[in-house]
Amino acid sequence: MTRAPEPSSGAERFHEDWARLLSGDHGTAVHPGLLDRLVSGTAGLLRRAQLDEPFEPHLAAEAGAQLVEAQFTDPIVLARAVELLQRQPAADGRGPALCGAFAAGWAAALRERTLREQEAIRTAADIARKEAEKALRASEARFRALFESAAIGIGIGDTDGNILAVNKALQELFGAGPEDMIGRRVGDLVHPEDADGVWDVYEELVSGKREYFQFDKPYYRQDGEVVWTHLTVSLIRDDDGTPQYQVAMLEDVTDRYRLQERLRHQATHDPLTGLPNRAAFFERLEKLFEDPDPGARFGLCYVDLDGFKVVNDSLGHDTGDQLLSAVAARLKAALNPLGHLVARLGGDEFVVLLENSRGEQQAVAAAKTVLKALAGPVLIGDHKLAVGASVGVLERRVSTTTPGAAVRAADLTLYRAKEAGRGRWTLFDPKENARAVSRYAVSVRMPAALDRGEFFIDYQPLYALADGRLAAVEALVRWRHPQLGVLGPDEFVTTAEETGLIMPLGRWVLEQACGQAADWIRRFGDAAPQLNVNLAVRQARSAALVGDLNRILDSTGLDPARLQLEITESTVVGPEDEALRTLHGLVEQGVSLAVDDFGTGWSNLAYLRDLPVSGLKIAGSFVGDLHDPAKDEETGWRIVSGLVSMAHALGLTVTAEGVETRRDAERLRVIGCDWAQGWHFGRPVRPAEIARRIAEEPQGRPVAVRGRAVTHGD
């Protein structure tokens, strides 16, 4: 074998071109060291096939095969390699033969490689099929063993609700044989104590909307007994994802359920008397406030035994406990048949809860029933004990209070009954309650409460009835008392006035509310509502009020025309009252005045005519009494209509308070009432919520002016 001489530069150039070809991006990653050896080996074979004598085509074929073994199987590699070989000077015209041999070797190697891979795939598939068949048989055997021997009940049904199979544990759970269960409908297994929504969830499962669900569910056994189960139902789909079967697993939890019921009863009932305890009472009370109907009412009778401490101290605690048990039994027997809840709060204190009260008369009747039930002596051993009680009676609309405030009010009313001589009932008096709460809370905490930042302001929206726009907001001060919780103004303002603390508190409210109103105006412009702020009587009679307000308006930048101050009817007691001078001074600054809670005080129309006021707010009791079944509704509406007409005759804007229903709001609009506020329009809320409402208001919001409302376009 001889080789034709070649210039060294030709061999080097071919080697470089070949290396560049194989190192290009063909989807094949080769280590640099292996790539160098592959380039050298295949380039050498090709040069030998090109130059050696005689021509050895198998060398070019070997080069093509080596490329395939090195994962260079992209047809682009073959095409570019052939193109490169065709450009090389070949002895004796070997170019086409060289290219053909290289391509044939590459193709043969690729075919062989493909055949090997196909055989490997076929072999693997055959092995996998056999393994799958073996696993399926084992899986079916394991499932059958599990299904039959499982300690929990298992049932299989189709998506139409037909029971197809049940295991032994499920048959024992229901006390039934397979013939009693197979073929029955799942829907036949309803129990009256099923959890809310369990069957809705079941329908979602069989329709494919959910994969499983879990519930604690009772069932009737074949003998009529009830068994409680922890039920888990899963959906089985076919290969296409279509719901095919449902599998139910039932664990008997009857013993656990009964234990939980006993523990729940112990946690919510007094161990001595068997009555619901404080926790159960408050849970029941709070449910009344979760989503009350408009006008819903409730009542409380707060009961405390008279002289119980004497019994305990003189006859011992055992006798005292027996007396408490006897009292509880009498109260339960007398009041439970009336539908009232009787609970023991602790010590010798009991409480009666009237849900859906029909009025004060019903609450008073319950209190009289308490006293009558305890009127006779109680025989404890050799002792015939006379037991009396004092009862504080509270009856309110749910919308006017909170659970905590209601209990506090009933408790304070109880002590008023004791102070009046015991052995009697006393009805809740808002003024007396406010004074009692204030005396306790204000005198102890209020002097430093402002410095501690315990006060905050909520804002209640007032809406124009003509077009439903947000017209104003009323600033309502709240006290976040660390012991008593959040207190409303009725619970501390009266005492604040009596002690003189109303002056710094009133200034603080004006500063905060005016600053907030100015901020809304900067953010929303004319869309911001008018600000209403209540003035206490002592504030209105203070000569310093005009100067204080002037300073506050200057510091906050609030336009006086956007502020309305609300005064009560008792602020001015006659035409010569010095408070008139202060009120005129306020109006001269540009603010407006309105009479708040009109109809609850002296209601002297002559004085009202002479006051520098531009608005009148009808007391919420007028609207609330419209739904009192003991009072004539149409007469009440005529009174309200007369107040509106009278106010309009005096050039005043009229606002109705305490509006809680759409029906009342519509009727007030029809009779000409200008504005309204109440729970129908929104409770007092934080400033951020008011800002959200302003932002959602449409353009053209009414702007308050003296005695009427106009739009920006007027």
XYZ file of C-alpha atoms in Angstrom:
714
model
C 0.000 0.000 0.000
C 1.376 3.331 -0.989
C 0.210 6.841 -0.204
C 0.395 9.770 -2.536
C 2.358 12.618 -1.085
C 0.313 15.582 0.190
C 1.266 18.984 1.393
C 1.270 19.222 5.149
C -0.793 22.382 4.892
C -3.656 20.413 3.187
C -3.792 17.809 5.971
C -3.754 20.484 8.663
C -6.470 22.487 6.930
C -8.697 19.372 6.615
C -8.104 18.542 10.284
C -9.126 22.058 11.316
C -12.247 22.024 9.107
C -13.232 18.572 10.417
C -12.743 19.641 14.051
C -14.856 22.724 13.445
C -17.609 20.572 11.935
C -17.769 18.120 14.839
C -17.543 20.768 17.543
C -20.531 22.678 16.116
C -23.902 22.804 17.891
C -25.652 19.576 16.799
C -27.444 18.739 20.040
C -24.615 16.382 21.088
C -22.466 17.143 24.128
C -19.019 15.442 24.039
C -16.236 15.864 26.549
C -13.383 17.964 25.012
C -10.853 15.122 25.461
C -13.093 12.569 23.778
C -13.927 15.051 21.035
C -10.228 15.580 20.249
C -9.663 11.843 19.951
C -12.779 11.455 17.787
C -11.652 14.268 15.474
C -8.139 12.855 15.119
C -9.331 9.290 14.587
C -12.010 9.969 12.024
C -9.980 12.631 10.188
C -7.060 10.168 9.916
C -9.298 7.427 8.539
C -10.737 9.786 5.942
C -7.308 11.076 4.822
C -6.044 7.516 4.482
C -9.103 6.539 2.450
C -8.516 9.567 0.260
C -4.803 9.048 -0.384
C -3.833 5.380 0.196
C -3.256 3.040 -2.694
C -5.214 1.029 -3.425
C -8.467 2.744 -2.395
C -9.872 1.329 0.881
C -13.581 2.331 1.131
C -13.974 0.534 4.464
C -11.795 3.228 6.102
C -14.305 5.956 5.163
C -17.186 3.699 6.246
C -15.442 3.146 9.624
C -15.159 6.928 10.076
C -18.927 7.319 9.499
C -19.685 4.474 11.948
C -17.498 6.053 14.638
C -19.456 9.289 14.377
C -22.731 7.411 14.933
C -21.285 5.566 17.936
C -20.273 8.971 19.359
C -23.954 10.149 19.136
C -23.438 12.282 15.988
C -26.688 11.070 14.436
C -28.106 14.375 13.235
C -28.566 14.248 9.407
C -27.134 17.768 9.275
C -23.786 16.341 10.427
C -23.838 13.833 7.571
C -24.723 16.488 5.000
C -21.993 18.886 6.156
C -19.411 16.062 6.342
C -20.163 14.989 2.761
C -19.990 18.611 1.640
C -16.562 18.988 3.315
C -15.226 15.778 1.761
C -16.373 16.886 -1.682
C -14.312 20.060 -1.344
C -11.079 18.095 -0.659
C -8.625 17.399 -3.570
C -8.854 13.624 -4.086
C -6.324 11.429 -5.881
C -7.603 9.583 -8.905
C -11.091 11.233 -8.612
C -12.049 9.353 -5.426
C -14.316 12.163 -4.133
C -17.713 10.574 -4.932
C -16.587 7.112 -3.831
C -15.141 8.521 -0.624
C -18.346 10.377 0.160
C -20.477 7.353 -0.658
C -18.405 5.022 1.526
C -18.538 7.495 4.437
C -22.308 7.950 4.057
C -22.872 4.199 3.741
C -20.896 3.525 6.910
C -22.779 6.266 8.770
C -26.169 4.955 7.563
C -25.336 1.309 8.318
C -24.187 2.190 11.835
C -27.301 4.297 12.411
C -29.546 1.466 11.193
C -27.797 -1.032 13.434
C -28.072 1.345 16.375
C -31.789 1.881 15.694
C -32.428 -1.861 15.504
C -30.648 -2.395 18.812
C -32.715 0.363 20.462
C -35.982 -1.011 19.062
C -35.128 -4.466 20.316
C -34.302 -3.051 23.737
C -37.589 -1.169 23.810
C -39.546 -4.240 22.749
C -37.831 -6.376 25.352
C -38.423 -3.733 28.053
C -42.079 -3.404 27.053
C -42.559 -7.155 27.198
C -40.944 -7.301 30.622
C -43.022 -4.352 31.795
C -46.246 -5.963 30.544
C -45.482 -9.193 32.334
C -44.555 -7.317 35.499
C -47.725 -5.222 35.262
C -49.872 -8.332 34.855
C -48.117 -9.911 37.810
C -48.513 -6.717 39.869
C -52.187 -6.424 38.893
C -52.876 -9.965 40.043
C -51.033 -9.279 43.288
C -52.792 -5.938 43.689
C -56.204 -7.525 43.183
C -55.357 -10.178 45.728
C -54.128 -7.606 48.216
C -57.224 -5.434 47.671
C -59.540 -8.397 48.146
C -57.696 -9.381 51.332
C -57.770 -5.786 52.574
C -61.424 -5.316 51.639
C -62.558 -8.481 53.379
C -60.385 -8.252 56.509
C -60.334 -4.474 57.087
C -61.320 -3.382 60.599
C -63.306 -0.443 59.228
C -66.396 -0.687 57.095
C -65.864 -0.308 53.339
C -68.555 0.004 50.718
C -68.356 0.450 46.956
C -71.048 2.112 44.894
C -71.552 3.503 41.432
C -72.050 7.172 40.670
C -75.832 6.638 40.476
C -75.794 5.897 44.207
C -76.305 2.123 44.039
C -74.364 0.069 46.621
C -72.384 -2.619 44.770
C -70.279 -4.266 47.467
C -69.832 -4.145 51.266
C -67.222 -5.806 53.430
C -67.777 -7.794 56.614
C -66.900 -4.875 58.907
C -69.535 -2.670 57.288
C -72.151 -5.416 57.639
C -71.333 -5.722 61.340
C -71.415 -1.934 61.736
C -74.968 -1.809 60.385
C -75.983 -5.132 61.947
C -77.071 -6.305 58.507
C -76.274 -8.968 55.943
C -75.056 -8.321 52.401
C -78.571 -8.937 51.065
C -79.802 -6.055 53.255
C -77.287 -3.581 51.823
C -76.222 -4.513 48.306
C -78.592 -2.896 45.840
C -79.756 -0.215 48.284
C -79.405 3.472 47.455
C -76.861 5.595 49.280
C -79.532 8.287 49.563
C -81.617 5.930 51.723
C -79.089 6.321 54.548
C -80.155 9.824 55.582
C -80.242 10.657 59.311
C -81.994 13.709 60.855
C -78.767 14.767 62.566
C -76.711 14.828 59.366
C -74.376 17.827 59.262
C -75.510 20.780 57.183
C -74.389 20.388 53.587
C -73.279 16.735 53.758
C -75.583 15.701 50.905
C -74.690 18.758 48.842
C -71.043 17.742 49.093
C -71.988 14.161 48.171
C -73.682 15.388 44.975
C -70.548 17.362 44.104
C -68.451 14.204 44.507
C -70.543 11.860 42.337
C -70.755 14.568 39.672
C -66.948 14.797 39.567
C -66.620 18.273 41.098
C -64.563 17.010 44.065
C -62.365 13.978 44.726
C -63.287 13.152 48.323
C -64.951 14.432 51.476
C -65.014 13.604 55.185
C -67.791 14.026 57.755
C -68.854 12.660 61.108
C -72.227 11.159 60.211
C -74.816 9.099 62.116
C -76.615 6.101 60.607
C -79.492 3.927 61.687
C -78.522 0.290 62.267
C -80.786 -2.536 61.166
C -82.174 -2.751 64.737
C -83.012 0.965 64.827
C -80.097 2.010 67.031
C -77.926 4.950 65.968
C -74.239 4.481 65.208
C -71.905 7.470 64.737
C -69.204 7.110 62.114
C -66.290 9.015 60.688
C -67.135 8.821 56.991
C -64.619 9.233 54.166
C -65.903 8.965 50.587
C -63.519 8.971 47.602
C -64.233 9.136 43.884
C -62.706 6.570 41.496
C -62.290 7.628 37.853
C -61.581 5.552 34.733
C -58.576 6.103 32.446
C -60.379 8.962 30.706
C -61.063 10.741 33.998
C -64.795 9.954 33.989
C -66.273 9.292 37.485
C -66.945 5.571 37.746
C -67.166 4.417 41.384
C -67.389 5.802 44.886
C -65.637 4.147 47.821
C -66.892 4.851 51.332
C -64.900 4.027 54.483
C -66.769 4.180 57.801
C -65.093 4.093 61.196
C -67.294 3.513 64.246
C -66.793 6.563 66.517
C -69.919 6.161 68.636
C -67.993 5.866 71.914
C -65.838 8.858 71.039
C -68.890 10.887 70.053
C -70.680 10.115 73.313
C -67.538 11.001 75.277
C -67.278 14.289 73.389
C -70.934 14.998 74.129
C -70.343 14.377 77.824
C -67.249 16.591 77.800
C -69.098 19.286 75.873
C -71.938 19.146 78.377
C -69.493 19.380 81.267
C -67.739 22.320 79.612
C -70.982 24.230 79.061
C -72.988 23.295 82.169
C -72.627 24.087 85.833
C -71.673 20.883 87.720
C -73.664 21.861 90.828
C -77.003 22.850 89.307
C -76.863 21.285 85.831
C -77.800 24.640 84.294
C -75.898 26.123 81.333
C -72.832 27.957 82.639
C -71.393 31.380 81.852
C -69.639 30.155 78.679
C -72.813 28.553 77.305
C -74.872 31.640 78.134
C -72.504 34.023 76.352
C -72.272 31.702 73.345
C -76.069 31.690 73.060
C -76.269 35.456 73.596
C -73.604 36.244 71.002
C -75.431 34.167 68.378
C -78.326 36.632 68.627
C -75.980 39.386 67.465
C -74.338 37.546 64.546
C -76.948 38.318 61.875
C -80.061 39.764 63.518
C -83.251 40.556 61.685
C -84.177 44.269 61.584
C -86.100 45.082 64.708
C -85.058 41.858 66.518
C -85.288 42.187 70.300
C -84.006 40.269 73.313
C -84.316 40.418 77.073
C -82.178 39.647 80.119
C -83.216 39.042 83.702
C -80.121 39.234 85.893
C -80.937 37.409 89.164
C -79.080 37.574 92.460
C -80.270 35.825 95.641
C -80.922 38.036 98.649
C -79.152 36.990 101.849
C -77.403 33.962 100.400
C -74.145 34.869 102.152
C -75.927 34.585 105.511
C -76.997 31.021 104.674
C -73.467 30.068 103.643
C -71.863 31.635 106.707
C -74.365 30.309 109.239
C -75.308 26.871 107.901
C -72.229 25.997 105.849
C -71.375 25.621 102.218
C -73.061 22.232 101.850
C -76.391 23.785 102.785
C -75.622 26.698 100.492
C -74.955 24.336 97.598
C -78.212 22.487 98.218
C -80.040 25.805 98.270
C -78.491 26.793 94.945
C -79.517 23.468 93.405
C -83.064 23.915 94.655
C -83.227 27.473 93.300
C -81.901 26.303 89.920
C -84.531 23.567 89.753
C -87.333 26.056 90.481
C -86.096 28.570 87.901
C -85.685 25.875 85.264
C -89.156 24.447 85.916
C -90.788 27.880 85.771
C -88.961 29.446 82.814
C -87.803 26.702 80.447
C -91.401 25.845 79.433
C -91.727 29.488 78.347
C -88.806 29.019 75.954
C -86.337 31.033 78.038
C -82.769 29.978 78.789
C -81.780 29.885 82.469
C -78.041 29.858 83.237
C -75.890 30.108 86.339
C -73.158 32.717 86.003
C -71.420 31.866 89.255
C -71.962 32.143 93.008
C -75.608 33.016 93.628
C -76.038 34.825 90.294
C -78.369 33.494 87.619
C -79.526 34.952 84.314
C -82.596 34.425 82.142
C -82.256 35.016 78.383
C -85.331 35.882 76.322
C -84.709 35.329 72.625
C -87.015 37.051 70.120
C -88.550 39.136 72.886
C -91.923 40.711 72.173
C -91.240 43.769 74.308
C -90.573 45.015 77.815
C -93.815 43.493 79.086
C -92.568 39.987 78.326
C -89.232 40.632 80.083
C -91.021 42.051 83.128
C -93.322 39.002 83.135
C -90.249 36.752 83.188
C -88.851 38.710 86.155
C -92.155 38.325 88.008
C -92.053 34.590 87.249
C -88.578 34.419 88.828
C -89.795 36.110 92.023
C -92.926 33.943 92.153
C -90.880 30.749 91.699
C -88.689 31.694 94.662
C -91.477 33.006 96.873
C -92.024 29.808 98.858
C -89.539 28.520 101.466
C -86.997 25.850 100.518
C -86.636 22.804 102.762
C -82.968 21.843 103.222
C -82.579 19.121 105.820
C -84.212 20.391 109.009
C -84.096 23.971 107.799
C -86.926 25.747 106.076
C -85.146 28.561 104.248
C -86.845 31.641 102.873
C -85.096 32.668 99.712
C -85.630 35.947 97.903
C -84.041 37.549 94.903
C -83.447 40.837 93.175
C -83.810 41.041 89.411
C -82.375 43.517 86.934
C -84.440 43.544 83.744
C -83.066 44.631 80.362
C -85.110 44.515 77.146
C -83.624 46.060 74.009
C -83.445 45.887 70.271
C -80.419 43.828 69.258
C -79.218 46.626 67.006
C -78.842 49.091 69.882
C -76.213 47.335 71.982
C -73.581 44.584 72.192
C -73.504 41.368 74.259
C -70.967 42.730 76.720
C -72.732 46.061 77.129
C -76.092 44.323 77.601
C -74.820 42.104 80.410
C -73.105 45.038 82.108
C -76.304 47.059 81.877
C -78.417 44.220 83.316
C -75.912 43.739 86.143
C -75.978 47.436 87.034
C -79.791 47.382 86.890
C -79.743 44.463 89.330
C -77.782 46.511 91.849
C -80.286 49.316 91.482
C -82.957 46.772 92.486
C -80.927 45.772 95.543
C -80.389 49.401 96.501
C -84.157 49.958 96.247
C -84.860 47.363 98.931
C -84.325 43.869 97.462
C -86.975 41.282 96.696
C -88.026 43.200 93.586
C -87.353 43.699 89.908
C -86.081 46.905 88.324
C -86.282 47.795 84.658
C -83.251 49.042 82.778
C -83.029 52.819 82.511
C -80.544 54.059 79.877
C -79.831 57.257 81.795
C -79.286 55.471 85.085
C -77.140 52.877 83.340
C -75.040 55.525 81.650
C -74.499 57.267 84.953
C -73.565 54.031 86.694
C -71.088 52.979 84.007
C -69.644 56.442 83.817
C -69.225 56.783 87.560
C -67.236 53.590 87.604
C -65.210 53.864 84.428
C -64.762 57.584 83.937
C -63.835 58.513 87.460
C -61.105 55.891 87.585
C -59.627 55.914 84.124
C -60.705 58.872 82.057
C -58.356 61.611 83.376
C -55.358 59.880 81.804
C -57.193 58.080 78.973
C -56.553 60.854 76.444
C -52.827 60.758 77.135
C -52.851 56.982 76.793
C -54.516 57.182 73.365
C -57.531 55.128 74.454
C -60.071 57.258 72.574
C -60.788 56.942 68.869
C -63.443 58.186 66.448
C -65.742 56.222 64.182
C -67.821 57.895 61.499
C -71.452 57.068 60.699
C -72.640 57.927 57.171
C -75.684 60.124 56.496
C -77.285 59.729 53.076
C -79.463 62.061 51.043
C -82.801 60.303 50.547
C -83.538 62.072 47.273
C -80.743 60.379 45.331
C -78.987 58.045 47.753
C -75.701 59.957 47.842
C -73.333 60.173 50.815
C -74.116 63.624 52.252
C -72.375 63.767 55.629
C -70.671 61.730 58.326
C -71.202 61.999 62.058
C -68.107 61.755 64.271
C -68.755 59.411 67.196
C -66.130 59.116 69.923
C -65.335 55.686 71.344
C -63.336 54.691 74.405
C -61.252 51.507 74.200
C -61.323 50.889 77.943
C -58.725 48.276 79.002
C -61.148 46.546 81.399
C -64.612 47.303 80.040
C -63.875 47.020 76.324
C -65.110 49.529 73.771
C -67.563 52.019 75.323
C -69.957 54.199 73.362
C -70.510 57.879 74.200
C -73.719 57.105 76.118
C -71.592 55.240 78.656
C -69.157 58.013 79.568
C -70.110 61.434 78.159
C -72.634 62.240 80.896
C -70.105 61.739 83.673
C -67.468 63.530 81.639
C -69.806 66.523 81.597
C -70.433 66.264 85.331
C -66.711 66.132 86.123
C -65.635 68.771 83.588
C -63.549 66.250 81.624
C -65.833 66.834 78.640
C -63.954 70.026 77.794
C -60.544 68.488 76.918
C -62.295 65.465 75.393
C -64.530 67.681 73.262
C -61.553 69.700 72.013
C -59.740 66.482 71.113
C -62.765 65.186 69.164
C -63.053 68.450 67.233
C -59.335 68.472 66.414
C -59.288 64.868 65.234
C -62.560 65.008 63.275
C -61.786 68.339 61.584
C -58.331 67.095 60.628
C -59.858 63.952 59.138
C -62.505 65.918 57.220
C -59.862 68.275 55.834
C -57.838 65.278 54.675
C -60.863 63.860 52.827
C -61.418 67.215 51.126
C -57.763 67.341 50.009
C -58.066 63.819 48.596
C -61.567 63.911 47.092
C -62.453 67.600 46.719
C -66.137 68.445 46.723
C -67.015 64.750 46.787
C -66.017 64.660 50.467
C -69.031 64.672 52.830
C -69.987 67.302 55.368
C -68.675 66.647 58.896
C -71.130 66.538 61.823
C -69.748 66.732 65.389
C -71.795 66.550 68.595
C -71.421 69.301 71.177
C -71.973 68.481 74.826
C -74.094 70.901 76.833
C -71.129 72.147 78.862
C -69.142 72.748 75.655
C -71.959 74.780 74.091
C -72.201 76.928 77.209
C -68.478 77.586 77.350
C -67.344 81.034 76.235
C -64.019 79.487 75.163
C -65.649 77.274 72.530
C -65.669 79.937 69.805
C -61.943 80.598 70.221
C -61.123 76.888 70.407
C -63.052 76.178 67.205
C -61.441 79.095 65.391
C -57.985 77.784 66.304
C -58.896 74.237 65.240
C -60.268 75.377 61.861
C -57.114 77.411 61.226
C -54.771 74.566 62.161
C -56.595 71.905 60.141
C -57.507 74.093 57.173
C -61.107 72.845 57.201
C -63.629 75.108 55.477
C -66.174 76.128 58.191
C -68.993 75.598 55.685
C -68.143 71.862 55.688
C -68.719 71.531 59.450
C -72.029 71.154 61.259
C -72.181 71.068 65.057
C -75.031 69.132 66.680
C -76.575 70.350 69.941
C -79.230 68.756 72.142
C -82.544 70.331 73.035
C -81.324 70.888 76.601
C -78.446 73.107 75.453
C -80.620 76.219 75.530
C -83.302 76.452 78.211
C -84.768 79.796 77.264
C -84.413 82.897 75.114
C -82.179 84.564 77.709
C -79.777 81.619 78.035
C -76.145 82.712 77.649
C -75.493 79.652 75.514
C -77.274 81.493 72.679
C -74.381 83.944 72.516
C -71.932 81.074 71.996
C -74.135 79.486 69.345
C -74.424 82.739 67.414
C -70.644 83.133 67.622
C -70.180 79.690 66.094
C -72.556 80.455 63.222
C -70.761 83.744 62.562
C -67.582 81.729 61.950
C -69.360 79.968 59.069
C -70.252 76.620 60.656
C -73.841 75.381 60.763
C -75.842 74.056 63.720
C -78.402 71.266 63.992
C -80.611 70.106 66.842
C -79.861 66.453 67.645
C -82.370 63.912 69.038
C -85.272 66.290 68.486
C -88.364 65.156 70.343
C -86.663 63.729 73.443
C -86.410 66.982 75.394
C -88.506 70.065 75.899
C -89.325 70.419 72.168
C -90.328 74.068 72.503
C -91.058 75.123 68.933
C -90.806 78.806 69.780
C -87.250 78.335 71.055
C -86.435 76.216 67.993
C -87.578 79.087 65.768
C -85.219 81.492 67.551
C -82.152 79.225 67.536
C -79.471 79.855 64.846
C -79.838 76.323 63.499
C -80.140 75.064 59.939
C -80.868 71.414 60.581
C -82.959 69.142 62.753
C -82.402 65.454 63.503
C -85.496 63.468 64.456
C -84.711 61.158 67.381
C -84.284 57.499 66.467
C -86.983 56.517 68.951
C -89.613 58.019 66.612
C -88.610 55.649 63.806
C -87.989 52.722 66.151
C -91.417 53.042 67.771
C -93.033 52.713 64.362
C -92.492 48.944 64.616
C -93.682 48.577 68.198
C -96.717 46.255 67.999
C -98.195 48.030 71.033
C -98.327 51.359 69.178
C -100.264 52.483 66.129
C -97.848 52.658 63.188
C -99.869 55.046 61.063
C -100.158 57.524 63.915
C -96.404 57.353 64.322
C -95.863 58.088 60.652
C -98.215 61.063 60.845
C -96.159 62.433 63.744
C -92.929 62.031 61.778
C -94.503 63.625 58.705
C -95.668 66.538 60.833
C -92.160 67.034 62.244
C -90.706 67.070 58.718
C -93.275 69.606 57.506
C -92.743 71.794 60.570
C -88.966 71.752 60.130
C -89.227 72.592 56.437
C -91.539 75.483 57.305
C -88.710 76.821 59.474
C -86.223 76.385 56.605
C -84.416 73.461 58.228
C -82.850 70.365 56.705
C -84.337 67.228 58.331
C -82.357 64.095 59.153
C -84.023 60.914 60.458
C -81.984 58.817 62.870
C -82.270 55.096 63.556
C -83.367 54.038 60.048
C -82.873 50.297 59.793
C -84.963 49.118 56.844
C -85.342 49.974 53.171
C -89.094 50.342 53.729
C -88.605 53.038 56.362
C -86.047 54.851 54.203
C -88.409 54.901 51.220
C -91.333 56.170 53.259
C -89.177 58.897 54.808
C -88.147 59.939 51.290
C -91.770 60.108 50.191
C -92.796 62.365 53.081
C -89.932 64.728 52.225
C -87.253 63.900 54.813
C -83.906 65.142 53.484
C -81.255 62.896 55.016
C -81.181 59.692 57.044
C -78.774 57.627 59.059
C -78.983 54.248 60.726
C -77.964 50.650 60.217
C -79.750 50.492 56.856
C -77.184 52.981 55.563
C -74.257 51.747 57.612
C -72.942 51.475 61.125
C -70.203 53.734 62.451
C -66.971 52.690 60.727
C -63.310 53.564 60.602
C -62.099 56.496 58.418
C -60.672 54.148 55.779
C -64.131 52.706 55.101
C -65.589 56.202 54.688
C -62.789 57.023 52.241
C -63.673 53.902 50.252
C -67.317 54.968 50.084
C -66.374 58.474 48.975
C -64.207 57.048 46.208
C -67.128 54.933 44.981
C -69.578 57.860 44.949
C -70.716 59.028 41.477
C -70.105 62.614 40.403
C -72.652 65.314 41.208
C -72.874 64.616 44.965
C -75.339 66.939 46.760
C -73.724 69.737 48.723
C -75.369 70.741 52.010
C -76.602 74.318 52.174
C -78.956 76.044 54.605
C -82.287 74.261 54.564
C -81.929 72.454 51.228
C -79.606 70.369 49.047
C -78.229 71.317 45.643
C -75.884 69.623 43.199
C -72.666 71.005 41.826
C -74.497 71.885 38.659
C -77.014 74.192 40.402
